[in-house]
PDB file of C-alpha atoms in Angstrom:
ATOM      1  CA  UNK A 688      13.354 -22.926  58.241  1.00  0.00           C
ATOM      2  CA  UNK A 689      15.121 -24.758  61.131  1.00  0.00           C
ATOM      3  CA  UNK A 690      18.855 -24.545  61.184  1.00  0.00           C
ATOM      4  CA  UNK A 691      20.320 -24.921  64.368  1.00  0.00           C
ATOM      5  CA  UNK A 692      20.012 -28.507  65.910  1.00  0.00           C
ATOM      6  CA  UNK A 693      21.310 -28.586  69.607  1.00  0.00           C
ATOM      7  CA  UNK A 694      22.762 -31.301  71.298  1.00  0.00           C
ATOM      8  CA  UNK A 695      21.931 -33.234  73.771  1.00  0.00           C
ATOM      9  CA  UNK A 696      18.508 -31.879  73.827  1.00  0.00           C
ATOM     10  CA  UNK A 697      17.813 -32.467  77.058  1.00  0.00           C
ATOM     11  CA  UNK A 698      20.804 -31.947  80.036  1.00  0.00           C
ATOM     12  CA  UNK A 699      20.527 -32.212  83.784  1.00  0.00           C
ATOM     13  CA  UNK A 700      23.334 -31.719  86.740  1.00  0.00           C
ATOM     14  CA  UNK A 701      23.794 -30.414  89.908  1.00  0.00           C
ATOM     15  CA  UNK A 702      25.071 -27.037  90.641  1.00  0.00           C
ATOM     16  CA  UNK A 703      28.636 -26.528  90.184  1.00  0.00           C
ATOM     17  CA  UNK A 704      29.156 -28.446  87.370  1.00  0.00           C
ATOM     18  CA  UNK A 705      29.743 -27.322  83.792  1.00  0.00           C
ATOM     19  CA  UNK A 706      27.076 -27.686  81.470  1.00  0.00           C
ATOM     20  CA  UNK A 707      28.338 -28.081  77.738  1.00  0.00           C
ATOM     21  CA  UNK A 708      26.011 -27.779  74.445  1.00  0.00           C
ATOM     22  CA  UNK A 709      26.145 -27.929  70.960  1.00  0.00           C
ATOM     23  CA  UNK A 710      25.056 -26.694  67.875  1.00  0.00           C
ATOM     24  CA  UNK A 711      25.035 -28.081  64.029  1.00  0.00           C
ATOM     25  CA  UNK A 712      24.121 -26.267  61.252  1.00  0.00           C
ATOM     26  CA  UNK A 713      23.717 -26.457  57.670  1.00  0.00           C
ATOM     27  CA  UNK A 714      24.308 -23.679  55.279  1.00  0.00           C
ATOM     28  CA  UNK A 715      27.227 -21.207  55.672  1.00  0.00           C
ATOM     29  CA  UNK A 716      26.695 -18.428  58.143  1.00  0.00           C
ATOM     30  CA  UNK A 717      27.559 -14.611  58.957  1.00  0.00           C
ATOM     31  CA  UNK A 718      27.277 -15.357  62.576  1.00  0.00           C
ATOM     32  CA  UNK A 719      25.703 -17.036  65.402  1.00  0.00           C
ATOM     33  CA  UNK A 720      23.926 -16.467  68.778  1.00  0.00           C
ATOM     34  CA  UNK A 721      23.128 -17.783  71.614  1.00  0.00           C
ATOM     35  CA  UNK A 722      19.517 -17.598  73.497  1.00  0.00           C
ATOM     36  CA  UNK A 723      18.151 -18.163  76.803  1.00  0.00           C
ATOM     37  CA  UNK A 724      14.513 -19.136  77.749  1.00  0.00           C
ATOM     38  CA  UNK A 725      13.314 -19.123  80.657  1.00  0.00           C
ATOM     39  CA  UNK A 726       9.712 -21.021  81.295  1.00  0.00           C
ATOM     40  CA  UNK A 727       7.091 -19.066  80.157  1.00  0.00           C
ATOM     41  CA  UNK A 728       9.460 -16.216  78.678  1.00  0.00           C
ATOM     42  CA  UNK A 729      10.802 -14.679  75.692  1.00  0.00           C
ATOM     43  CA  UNK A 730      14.721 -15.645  74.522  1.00  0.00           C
ATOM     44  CA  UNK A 731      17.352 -13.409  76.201  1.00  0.00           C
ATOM     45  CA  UNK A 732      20.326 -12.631  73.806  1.00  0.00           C
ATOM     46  CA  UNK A 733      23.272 -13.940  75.632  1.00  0.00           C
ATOM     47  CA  UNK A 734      26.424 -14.026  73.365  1.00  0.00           C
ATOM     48  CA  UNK A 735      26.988 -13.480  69.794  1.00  0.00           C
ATOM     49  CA  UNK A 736      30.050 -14.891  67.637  1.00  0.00           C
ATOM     50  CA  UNK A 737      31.073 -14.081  63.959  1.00  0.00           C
ATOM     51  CA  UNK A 738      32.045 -16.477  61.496  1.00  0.00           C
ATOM     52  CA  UNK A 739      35.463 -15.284  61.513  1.00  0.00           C
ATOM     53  CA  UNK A 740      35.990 -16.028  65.240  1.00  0.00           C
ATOM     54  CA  UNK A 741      36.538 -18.958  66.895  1.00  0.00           C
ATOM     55  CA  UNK A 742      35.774 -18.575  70.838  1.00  0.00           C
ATOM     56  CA  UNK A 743      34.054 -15.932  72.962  1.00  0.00           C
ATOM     57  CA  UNK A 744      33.930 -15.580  76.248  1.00  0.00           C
ATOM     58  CA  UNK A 745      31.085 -13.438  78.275  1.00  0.00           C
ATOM     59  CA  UNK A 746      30.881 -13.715  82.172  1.00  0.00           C
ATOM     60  CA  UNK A 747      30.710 -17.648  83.169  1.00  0.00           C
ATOM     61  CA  UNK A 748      29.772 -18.067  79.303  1.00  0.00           C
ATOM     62  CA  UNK A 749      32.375 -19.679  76.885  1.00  0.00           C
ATOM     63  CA  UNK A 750      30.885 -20.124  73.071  1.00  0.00           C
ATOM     64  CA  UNK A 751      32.696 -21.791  70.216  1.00  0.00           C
ATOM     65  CA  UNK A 752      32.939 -21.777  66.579  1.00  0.00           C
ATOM     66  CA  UNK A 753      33.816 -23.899  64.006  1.00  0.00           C
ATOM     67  CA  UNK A 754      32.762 -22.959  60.559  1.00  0.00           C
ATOM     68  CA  UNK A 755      34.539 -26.028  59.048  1.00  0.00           C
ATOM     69  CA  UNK A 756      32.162 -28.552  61.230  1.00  0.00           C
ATOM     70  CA  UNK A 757      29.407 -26.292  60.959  1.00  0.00           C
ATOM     71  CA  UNK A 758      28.801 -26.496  64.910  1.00  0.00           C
ATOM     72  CA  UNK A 759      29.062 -24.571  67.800  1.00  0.00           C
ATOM     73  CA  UNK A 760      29.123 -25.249  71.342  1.00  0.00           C
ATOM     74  CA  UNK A 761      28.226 -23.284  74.561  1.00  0.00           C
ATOM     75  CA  UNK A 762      29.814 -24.287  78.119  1.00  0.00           C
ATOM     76  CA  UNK A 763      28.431 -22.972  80.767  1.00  0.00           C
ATOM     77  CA  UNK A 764      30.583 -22.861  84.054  1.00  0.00           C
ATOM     78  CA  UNK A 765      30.114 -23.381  87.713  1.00  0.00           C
ATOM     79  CA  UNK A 766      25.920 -23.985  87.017  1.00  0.00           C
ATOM     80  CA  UNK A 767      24.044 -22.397  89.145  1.00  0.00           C
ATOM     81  CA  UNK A 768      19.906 -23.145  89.933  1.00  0.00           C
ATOM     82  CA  UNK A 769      19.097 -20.199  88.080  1.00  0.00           C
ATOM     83  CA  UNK A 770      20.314 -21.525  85.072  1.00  0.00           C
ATOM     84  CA  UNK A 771      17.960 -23.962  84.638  1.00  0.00           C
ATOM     85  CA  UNK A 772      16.123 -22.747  81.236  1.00  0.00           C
ATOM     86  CA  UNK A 773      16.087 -23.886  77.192  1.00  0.00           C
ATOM     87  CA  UNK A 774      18.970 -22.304  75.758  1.00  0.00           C
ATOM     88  CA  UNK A 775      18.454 -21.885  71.615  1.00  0.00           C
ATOM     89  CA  UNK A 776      21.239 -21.440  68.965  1.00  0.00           C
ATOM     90  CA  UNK A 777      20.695 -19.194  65.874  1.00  0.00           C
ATOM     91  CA  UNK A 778      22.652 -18.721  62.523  1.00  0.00           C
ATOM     92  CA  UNK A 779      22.299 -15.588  60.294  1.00  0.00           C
ATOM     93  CA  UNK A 780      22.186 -17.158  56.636  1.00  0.00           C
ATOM     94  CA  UNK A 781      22.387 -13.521  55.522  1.00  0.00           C
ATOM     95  CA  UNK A 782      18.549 -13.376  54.995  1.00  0.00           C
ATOM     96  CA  UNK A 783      16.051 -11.168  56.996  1.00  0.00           C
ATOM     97  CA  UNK A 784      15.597 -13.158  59.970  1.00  0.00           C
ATOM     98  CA  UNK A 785      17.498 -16.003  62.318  1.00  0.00           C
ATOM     99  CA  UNK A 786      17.289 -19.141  62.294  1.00  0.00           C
ATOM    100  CA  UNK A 787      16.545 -21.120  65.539  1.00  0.00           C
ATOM    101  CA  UNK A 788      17.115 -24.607  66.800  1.00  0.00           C
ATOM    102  CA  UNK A 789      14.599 -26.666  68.864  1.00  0.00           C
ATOM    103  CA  UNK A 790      16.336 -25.695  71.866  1.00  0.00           C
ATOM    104  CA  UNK A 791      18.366 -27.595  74.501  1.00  0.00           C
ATOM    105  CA  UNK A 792      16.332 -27.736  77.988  1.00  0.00           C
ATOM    106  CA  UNK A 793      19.057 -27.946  81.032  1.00  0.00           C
ATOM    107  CA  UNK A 794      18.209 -28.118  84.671  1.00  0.00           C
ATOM    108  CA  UNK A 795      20.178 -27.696  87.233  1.00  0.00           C
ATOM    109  CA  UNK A 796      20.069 -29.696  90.459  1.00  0.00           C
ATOM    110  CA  UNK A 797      20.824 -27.337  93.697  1.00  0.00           C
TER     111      UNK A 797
ATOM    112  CA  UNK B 546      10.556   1.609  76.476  1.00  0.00           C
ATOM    113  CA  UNK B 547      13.129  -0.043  78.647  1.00  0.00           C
ATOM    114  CA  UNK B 548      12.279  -3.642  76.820  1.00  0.00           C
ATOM    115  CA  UNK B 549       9.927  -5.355  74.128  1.00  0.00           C
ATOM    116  CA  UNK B 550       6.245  -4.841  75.006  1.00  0.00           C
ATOM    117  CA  UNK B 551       3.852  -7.224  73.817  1.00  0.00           C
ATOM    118  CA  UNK B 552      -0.263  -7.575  74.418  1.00  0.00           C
ATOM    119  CA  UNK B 553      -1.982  -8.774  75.449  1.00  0.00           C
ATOM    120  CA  UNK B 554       0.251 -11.651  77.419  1.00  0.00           C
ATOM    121  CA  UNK B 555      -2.632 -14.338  77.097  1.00  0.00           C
ATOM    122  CA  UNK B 556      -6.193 -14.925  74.956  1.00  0.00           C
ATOM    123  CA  UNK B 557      -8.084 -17.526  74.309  1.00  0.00           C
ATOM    124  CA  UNK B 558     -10.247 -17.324  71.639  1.00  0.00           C
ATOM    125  CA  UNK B 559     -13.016 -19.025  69.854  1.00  0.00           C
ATOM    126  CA  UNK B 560     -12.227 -20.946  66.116  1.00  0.00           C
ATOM    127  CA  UNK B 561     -12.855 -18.844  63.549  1.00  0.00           C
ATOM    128  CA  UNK B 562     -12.919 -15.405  65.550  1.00  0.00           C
ATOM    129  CA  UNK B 563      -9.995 -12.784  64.510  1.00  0.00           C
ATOM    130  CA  UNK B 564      -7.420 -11.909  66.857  1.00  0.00           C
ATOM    131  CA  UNK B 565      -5.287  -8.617  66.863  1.00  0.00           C
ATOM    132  CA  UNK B 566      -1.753  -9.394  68.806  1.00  0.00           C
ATOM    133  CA  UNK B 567       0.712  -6.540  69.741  1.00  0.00           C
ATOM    134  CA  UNK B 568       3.848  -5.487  69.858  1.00  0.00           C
ATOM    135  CA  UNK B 569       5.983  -2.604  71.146  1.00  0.00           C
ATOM    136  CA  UNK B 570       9.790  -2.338  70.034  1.00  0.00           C
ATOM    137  CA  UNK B 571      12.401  -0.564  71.723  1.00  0.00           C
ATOM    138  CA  UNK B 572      12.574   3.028  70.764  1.00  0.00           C
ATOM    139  CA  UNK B 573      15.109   3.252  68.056  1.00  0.00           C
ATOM    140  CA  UNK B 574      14.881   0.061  67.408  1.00  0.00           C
ATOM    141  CA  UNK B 575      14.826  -0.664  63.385  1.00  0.00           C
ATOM    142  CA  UNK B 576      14.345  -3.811  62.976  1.00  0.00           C
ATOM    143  CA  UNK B 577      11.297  -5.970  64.044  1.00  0.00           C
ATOM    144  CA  UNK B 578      10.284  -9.390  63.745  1.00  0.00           C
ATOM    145  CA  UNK B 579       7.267 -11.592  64.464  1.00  0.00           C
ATOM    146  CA  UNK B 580       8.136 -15.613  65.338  1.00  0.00           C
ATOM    147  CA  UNK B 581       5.704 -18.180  66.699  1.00  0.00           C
ATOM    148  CA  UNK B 582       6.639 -21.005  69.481  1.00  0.00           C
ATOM    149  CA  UNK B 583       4.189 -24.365  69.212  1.00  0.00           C
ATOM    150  CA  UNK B 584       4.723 -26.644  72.419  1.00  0.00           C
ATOM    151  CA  UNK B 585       8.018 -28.051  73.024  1.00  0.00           C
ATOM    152  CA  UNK B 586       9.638 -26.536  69.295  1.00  0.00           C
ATOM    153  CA  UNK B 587      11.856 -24.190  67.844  1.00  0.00           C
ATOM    154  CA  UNK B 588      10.837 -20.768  66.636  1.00  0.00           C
ATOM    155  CA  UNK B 589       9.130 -20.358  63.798  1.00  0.00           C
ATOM    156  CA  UNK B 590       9.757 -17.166  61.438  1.00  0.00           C
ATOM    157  CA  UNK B 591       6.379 -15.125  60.267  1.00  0.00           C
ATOM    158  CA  UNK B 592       7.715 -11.663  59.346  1.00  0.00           C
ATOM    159  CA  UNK B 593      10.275  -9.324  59.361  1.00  0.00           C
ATOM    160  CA  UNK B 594      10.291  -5.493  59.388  1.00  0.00           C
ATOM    161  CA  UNK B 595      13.377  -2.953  58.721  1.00  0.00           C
ATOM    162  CA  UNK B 596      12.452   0.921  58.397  1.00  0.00           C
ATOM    163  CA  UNK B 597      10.103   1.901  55.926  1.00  0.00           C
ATOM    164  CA  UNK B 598      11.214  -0.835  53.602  1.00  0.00           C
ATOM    165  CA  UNK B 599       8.222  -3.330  52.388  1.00  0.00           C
ATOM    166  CA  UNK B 600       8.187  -6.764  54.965  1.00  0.00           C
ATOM    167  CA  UNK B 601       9.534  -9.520  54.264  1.00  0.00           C
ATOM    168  CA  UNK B 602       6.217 -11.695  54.873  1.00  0.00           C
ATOM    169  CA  UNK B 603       7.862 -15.143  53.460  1.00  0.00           C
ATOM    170  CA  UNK B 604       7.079 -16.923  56.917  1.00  0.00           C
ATOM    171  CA  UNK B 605       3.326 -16.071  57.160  1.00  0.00           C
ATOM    172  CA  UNK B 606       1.920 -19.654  56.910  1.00  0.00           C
ATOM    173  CA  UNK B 607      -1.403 -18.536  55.259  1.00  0.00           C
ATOM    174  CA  UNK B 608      -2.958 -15.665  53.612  1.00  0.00           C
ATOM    175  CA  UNK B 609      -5.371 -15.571  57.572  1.00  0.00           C
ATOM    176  CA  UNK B 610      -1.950 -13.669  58.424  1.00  0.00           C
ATOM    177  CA  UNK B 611      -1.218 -10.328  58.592  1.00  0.00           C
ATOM    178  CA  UNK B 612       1.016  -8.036  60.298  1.00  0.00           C
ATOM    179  CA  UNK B 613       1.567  -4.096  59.666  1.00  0.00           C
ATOM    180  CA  UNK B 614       3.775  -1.651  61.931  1.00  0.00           C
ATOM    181  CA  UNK B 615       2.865   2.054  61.907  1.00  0.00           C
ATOM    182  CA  UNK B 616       5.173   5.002  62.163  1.00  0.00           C
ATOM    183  CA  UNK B 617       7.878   2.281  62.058  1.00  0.00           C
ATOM    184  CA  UNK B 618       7.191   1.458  66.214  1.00  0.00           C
ATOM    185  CA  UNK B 619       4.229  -0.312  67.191  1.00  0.00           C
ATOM    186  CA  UNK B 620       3.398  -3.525  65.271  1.00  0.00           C
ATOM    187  CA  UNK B 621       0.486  -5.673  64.892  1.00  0.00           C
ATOM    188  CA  UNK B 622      -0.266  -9.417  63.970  1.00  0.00           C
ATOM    189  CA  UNK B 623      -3.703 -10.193  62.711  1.00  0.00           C
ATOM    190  CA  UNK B 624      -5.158 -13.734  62.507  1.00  0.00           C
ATOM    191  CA  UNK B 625      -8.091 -13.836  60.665  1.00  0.00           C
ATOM    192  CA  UNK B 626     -10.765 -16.938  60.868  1.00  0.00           C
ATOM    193  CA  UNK B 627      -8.877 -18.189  63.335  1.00  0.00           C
ATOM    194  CA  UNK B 628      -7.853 -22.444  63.810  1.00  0.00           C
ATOM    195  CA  UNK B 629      -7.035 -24.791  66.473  1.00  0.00           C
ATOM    196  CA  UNK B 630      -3.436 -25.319  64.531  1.00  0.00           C
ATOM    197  CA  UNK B 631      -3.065 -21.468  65.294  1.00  0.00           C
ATOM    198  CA  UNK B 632      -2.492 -22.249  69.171  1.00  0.00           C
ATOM    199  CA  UNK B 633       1.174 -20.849  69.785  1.00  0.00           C
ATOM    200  CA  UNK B 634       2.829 -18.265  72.001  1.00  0.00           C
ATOM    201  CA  UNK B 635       3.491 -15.296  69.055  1.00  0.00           C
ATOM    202  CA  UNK B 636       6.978 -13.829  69.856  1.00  0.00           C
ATOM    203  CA  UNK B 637       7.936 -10.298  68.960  1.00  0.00           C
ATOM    204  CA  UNK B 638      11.904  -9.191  69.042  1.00  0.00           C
ATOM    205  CA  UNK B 639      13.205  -5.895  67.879  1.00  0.00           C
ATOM    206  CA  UNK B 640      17.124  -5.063  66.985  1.00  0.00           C
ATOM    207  CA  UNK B 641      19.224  -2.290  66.098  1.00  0.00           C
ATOM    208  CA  UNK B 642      19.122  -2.728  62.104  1.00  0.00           C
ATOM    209  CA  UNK B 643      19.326  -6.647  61.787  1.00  0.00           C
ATOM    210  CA  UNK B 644      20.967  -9.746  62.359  1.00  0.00           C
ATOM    211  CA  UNK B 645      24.443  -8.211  63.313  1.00  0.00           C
ATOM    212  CA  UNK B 646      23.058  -7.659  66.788  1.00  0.00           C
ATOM    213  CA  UNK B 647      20.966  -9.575  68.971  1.00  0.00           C
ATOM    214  CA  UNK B 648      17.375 -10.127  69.390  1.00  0.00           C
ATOM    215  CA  UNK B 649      15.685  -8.385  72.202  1.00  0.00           C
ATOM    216  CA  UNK B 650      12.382 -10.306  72.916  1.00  0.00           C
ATOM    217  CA  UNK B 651       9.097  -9.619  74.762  1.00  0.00           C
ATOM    218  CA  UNK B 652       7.911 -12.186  76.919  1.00  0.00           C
ATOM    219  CA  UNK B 653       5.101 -13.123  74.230  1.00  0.00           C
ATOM    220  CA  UNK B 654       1.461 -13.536  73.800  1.00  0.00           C
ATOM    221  CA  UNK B 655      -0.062 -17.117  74.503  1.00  0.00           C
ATOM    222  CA  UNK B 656      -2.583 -17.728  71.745  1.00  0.00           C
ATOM    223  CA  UNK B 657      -5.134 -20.583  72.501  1.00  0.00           C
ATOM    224  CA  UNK B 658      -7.782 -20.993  70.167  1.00  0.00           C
ATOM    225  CA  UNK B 659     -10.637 -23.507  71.416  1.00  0.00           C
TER     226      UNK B 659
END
């Protein structure tokens, strides 16, 4: 089943700016991840945070937690072209598989 | 391998034929898992493999689904009598032992049944 919702689903702006998106979910969760997609690809793993942490940082990538809202969000700083992809969240309910959103399609403008 | 293999990358095929897709985890790899990807959606869970332990099949959409993995490396997805409502791109990802680490995906197979 679908967990993950992201939010807005679609985002465009030019390169430079910060591109922010976020993630709602359901059911309680072990952790959650963050994909990349890039047209006519498979996902690229980009960060991973566990339930018991709040914010992770990885390169130019800033993820958020918060179990009590039951969203995430994931800013992305100082866009760049090759950015532009669909970038997926997905929860581990602590069954045998993720669960992933519909996916959030950002471009960004050179 | 250096990354998730999958073939073939594209096939069309004809309703009702059978269609054999591949995949090739990373060595060491555990874990495996097959997903599907309609047009514009999310991904869709078919099957999950973890060592020798039996599959957990509870996303195969009908009983025309299949999937084995031999020698707990290669893997294979069979569509039997295939449909039109089969048309997806079938994504493969392999992991260490599970959902504690991330996904490493191949780059798909494009499955257009006409």
């Amino acid at each position: 089943s679908q967990q993950g919702e992201e939010d807005p689903q679609a985002l465009s702006i030019q390169e430079g700016e910060n591109a922010t998106m976020n993630c709602s979910y359901k059911t309680s969760i072990n952790n959650l991840q963050w994909y990349r997609q890039n047209s006519g690809r498979g996902l690229v793993h980009l960060i991973l945070i566990r339930s018991n942490e709040r914010e992770k940082h990885s390169g130019r990538l800033r993820v958020t937690l918060d179990t009590s809202k039951k969203s995430s969000s994931l800013l992305i700083t100082a866009s760049r072209a090759a950015d532009t992809a669909s970038y997926f969240c997905a929860t581990d309910e602590g069954n045998n598989r993720l669960a992933f959103g519909k996916g959030n399609q950002v471009v960004v403008i050179p | 391998g250096a990354g998730v293999s999958q073939s073939p990358s594209n096939k069309v095929t004809e309703k009702g034929k059978d269609v054999e897709l591949r995949c090739d985890p990373i060595s060491g790899h555990t874990a495996l898992y097959w997903y599907r990807q309609s047009l514009g959606q999310g991904l869709e869970f078919l099957i999950y493999f973890q060592g020798n332990s039996a599959p957990d099949k509870s996303g195969l959409p009908s009983d025309r689904f299949s999937a084995e993995r031999t020698g707990g490396s290669v893997s294979t997805l069979t569509i039997q009598r295939t449909q039109q409502e089969d048309s997806a791109v079938y994504l493969c990802a392999s992991s260490w032992t599970g959902n504690s680490y991330g996904y490493t995906f191949g780059s798909g197979t494009r499955l257009t049944v006409v």
